[in-house]
Amino acid sequence: MAIGVGVFFGGRSVEHEVSVISALQALHGFDKEKYDAFPVYVSKEGLMYVGDALGEIGEYRDIPALLKKSRRVIGVQEDGRLLLVRYPMKRFGCSVCRAADVAFPVGHGTNMEDGALQGYFRTLSVPFAGSGVAASAVGMDKHMTKAVLRDAGIPVLDCERVDVKTFFRDTESVLRHLEESVSFPMVVKPLNLGSSIGIAKVSKAEELREALETVFHYANAALAERAVPCLRELNCAVLGDPDSAAASECEEPLGAHLILDYSDKYLSGGKTGAKGMSAARRKFPADISPELREEVRSLALRAFHALGCRGVARVDFLMDGESGRLWVNEVNTIPGSLSFYLWEPTGLSFGELLGRLVDLALKRERENAAVAYSFETNILSGLAPGAFGPKNASPGGASFRESSRSGGSEVPK
Ligand SMILES: Nc1ncnc2c1ncn2[C@@H]1O[C@H](COP(=O)(O)OP(=O)(O)O)[C@@H](O)[C@H]1O
Ligand SMILES: [Mg+2]
């Protein structure tokens, strides 16, 4: 029987539309003999919908009309599967619209790629593809990513983190501090967004102020780092899990000096073409020496493992074209178009890549099943009646210890 795969996308993220493109590419890329893949659209309000029309890119020209043709659902776990249940439920008859053996997130940005959706699946106890909660959360926060990578000995650019409240409370001293510690020209970016949204390269104080104000339109924290001169960019994807992972071919995105904007990356396939990242201007394979290619691939693998990623992630590098110095810039735990195009020279088709991601999700589930999440005995069964009443409640849980002892249960440390 075909494996049910719920492809989750959209969501409360400024990269909502990008995710629609990536997700529909994936949806149509699954081998139909082996997988029953179906779309689960998360609206910008955080509501979930299923329905066939959600799988058609043209329908997204008019989202309110599309949602009228679709069915609002809630997720319920039963026997380890995720049931998408009509909401409000029917009074009579079955309300289950679709069932997923594996949830397959193809969302970008906040609430979809940052561990929130992954946490939802974990809480429900359903298998899901891609990185887990912690790797997703760290990968989405550019400051934390750098901290973890630096700790693993992987080169990253130094940066300053600026909090929105500090900035507006003490603008002049923040600007002065950045000028001294980072120095111009510098790049300012939101802490936790992607798709180049809100990013600017600035060369003087007034531009810096404006750039930070723009960032704070989208995020509560910003990152400032020095602008890499003679910039070249290199990207490399990694597929696998902590046991075993492999690096893809490398690409070089072009027009880097302009700071790629959203339309460059995602709309170059034309309004209806929706080719996503695969159509962005780039040199592929990257025109680099075999030694540099190996360095990039080996650093990408190390970054993947340092963050504890699973599934497919794309590791992006910045390089000073003159000195040849290389830094990991970011790790995308759900890369645009799932970076399928980076695997093609290795002989892995999009369909096979998707199959591997499902296999990895099921493997993690088997590993999780081996971990105990509860004690054989219910330690609360020995609680004395009324032990947790208002009279007994005391700071530090003393009444709990007392009553547990009197009930003969062991309190775990
Ligand atoms: N320190 C930097 N120096 C020069 N260019 C940079 C720097 N940081 C980012 N950029 C440019 O901005 C683009 C987007 O920045 P990035 O950190 O990758 O954010 P996003 O998550 O939005 O992709 C990069 O692809 C690169 O072209
Ligand atoms: Mg980037």
XYZ file of C-alpha atoms in Angstrom, residues 246-386:
141
model
C 26.620 12.766 1.925
C 27.348 16.107 0.289
C 25.949 17.158 -3.073
C 27.546 18.935 -6.001
C 28.319 22.639 -5.354
C 26.654 25.615 -7.011
C 27.700 29.229 -7.237
C 24.795 31.708 -7.059
C 25.536 34.675 -9.327
C 24.889 38.387 -8.912
C 25.949 37.989 -5.287
C 27.425 41.507 -5.126
C 23.921 42.916 -5.634
C 22.601 40.970 -2.653
C 20.153 38.614 -4.216
C 16.661 39.836 -3.786
C 13.489 37.862 -3.521
C 12.430 38.215 -7.148
C 15.885 37.172 -8.357
C 15.674 33.984 -6.395
C 12.110 32.940 -6.717
C 10.359 34.683 -9.561
C 12.910 34.231 -12.298
C 10.859 31.307 -13.593
C 8.141 33.820 -14.497
C 4.846 34.431 -12.757
C 3.360 31.070 -13.559
C 6.513 29.099 -14.237
C 7.306 28.824 -10.534
C 10.657 27.174 -11.023
C 11.854 28.228 -7.572
C 15.488 28.075 -6.543
C 16.323 25.773 -9.422
C 15.845 28.715 -11.810
C 17.847 31.318 -9.892
C 20.924 32.612 -11.695
C 23.831 30.442 -10.774
C 26.745 28.486 -12.101
C 26.221 24.807 -11.722
C 28.373 22.939 -11.035
C 30.398 25.758 -9.535
C 33.520 26.611 -11.482
C 35.998 25.944 -8.667
C 39.144 23.901 -8.183
C 38.789 20.261 -7.065
C 40.487 21.228 -3.763
C 38.017 24.045 -3.025
C 35.122 21.788 -4.002
C 36.304 19.182 -1.503
C 36.795 21.822 1.209
C 33.264 23.138 0.695
C 31.760 19.651 0.726
C 33.664 18.633 3.820
C 32.748 21.835 5.721
C 29.108 21.376 4.650
C 29.097 17.880 6.133
C 30.696 19.116 9.350
C 28.130 21.930 9.633
C 25.261 19.466 9.049
C 26.536 17.245 11.848
C 27.387 20.122 14.207
C 23.771 21.297 14.099
C 22.419 17.744 14.275
C 20.497 18.054 11.012
C 18.498 15.322 9.309
C 17.034 14.965 5.879
C 18.321 17.517 3.423
C 19.925 20.833 4.358
C 21.751 23.376 2.226
C 24.886 24.928 3.646
C 25.696 28.342 2.160
C 29.180 29.823 2.064
C 30.625 33.274 1.558
C 34.069 33.552 0.011
C 36.485 36.406 -0.411
C 37.268 35.924 -4.099
C 40.670 37.517 -3.734
C 42.083 35.842 -0.636
C 40.097 32.639 -1.077
C 38.938 32.745 2.570
C 35.742 30.830 3.134
C 33.040 31.139 5.813
C 29.840 29.209 6.397
C 27.085 31.825 6.153
C 24.001 29.818 7.032
C 22.402 26.394 7.152
C 18.956 26.097 5.548
C 17.224 23.126 7.127
C 14.421 23.223 4.528
C 16.169 24.619 1.460
C 14.320 26.215 -1.444
C 13.114 23.520 -3.864
C 14.599 21.076 -1.312
C 17.779 21.720 -3.343
C 16.865 18.777 -5.574
C 18.829 20.255 -8.488
C 22.099 19.973 -6.523
C 21.724 16.195 -6.454
C 21.038 15.574 -10.109
C 24.721 15.189 -11.136
C 25.096 12.552 -8.407
C 22.419 10.487 -10.147
C 19.776 11.056 -7.458
C 16.480 12.114 -9.054
C 13.981 14.393 -7.290
C 11.668 11.406 -6.752
C 14.477 9.395 -5.171
C 15.483 12.319 -2.965
C 11.903 12.588 -1.684
C 11.833 8.831 -1.059
C 15.062 9.059 0.946
C 13.574 11.849 3.062
C 10.547 9.682 3.871
C 12.833 6.726 4.707
C 14.880 8.928 7.049
C 11.705 10.095 8.785
C 10.605 6.503 9.359
C 14.099 5.553 10.551
C 14.034 8.316 13.173
C 10.632 7.096 14.304
C 11.997 3.585 14.806
C 14.903 5.036 16.805
C 12.524 7.109 18.921
C 10.420 4.035 19.608
C 13.440 2.509 21.342
C 13.622 5.428 23.793
C 11.487 5.202 26.926
C 9.285 8.217 27.474
C 7.532 6.946 30.588
C 8.085 4.779 33.632
C 6.495 1.370 33.735
C 4.665 2.312 36.881
C 2.655 5.433 37.481
C 4.490 7.162 40.324
C 1.451 9.336 40.903
C -0.660 6.291 41.788
C 0.741 6.433 45.355
C -0.242 10.034 45.966
C -2.167 10.496 49.223
C -5.673 11.844 48.576
C -5.664 15.641 48.686
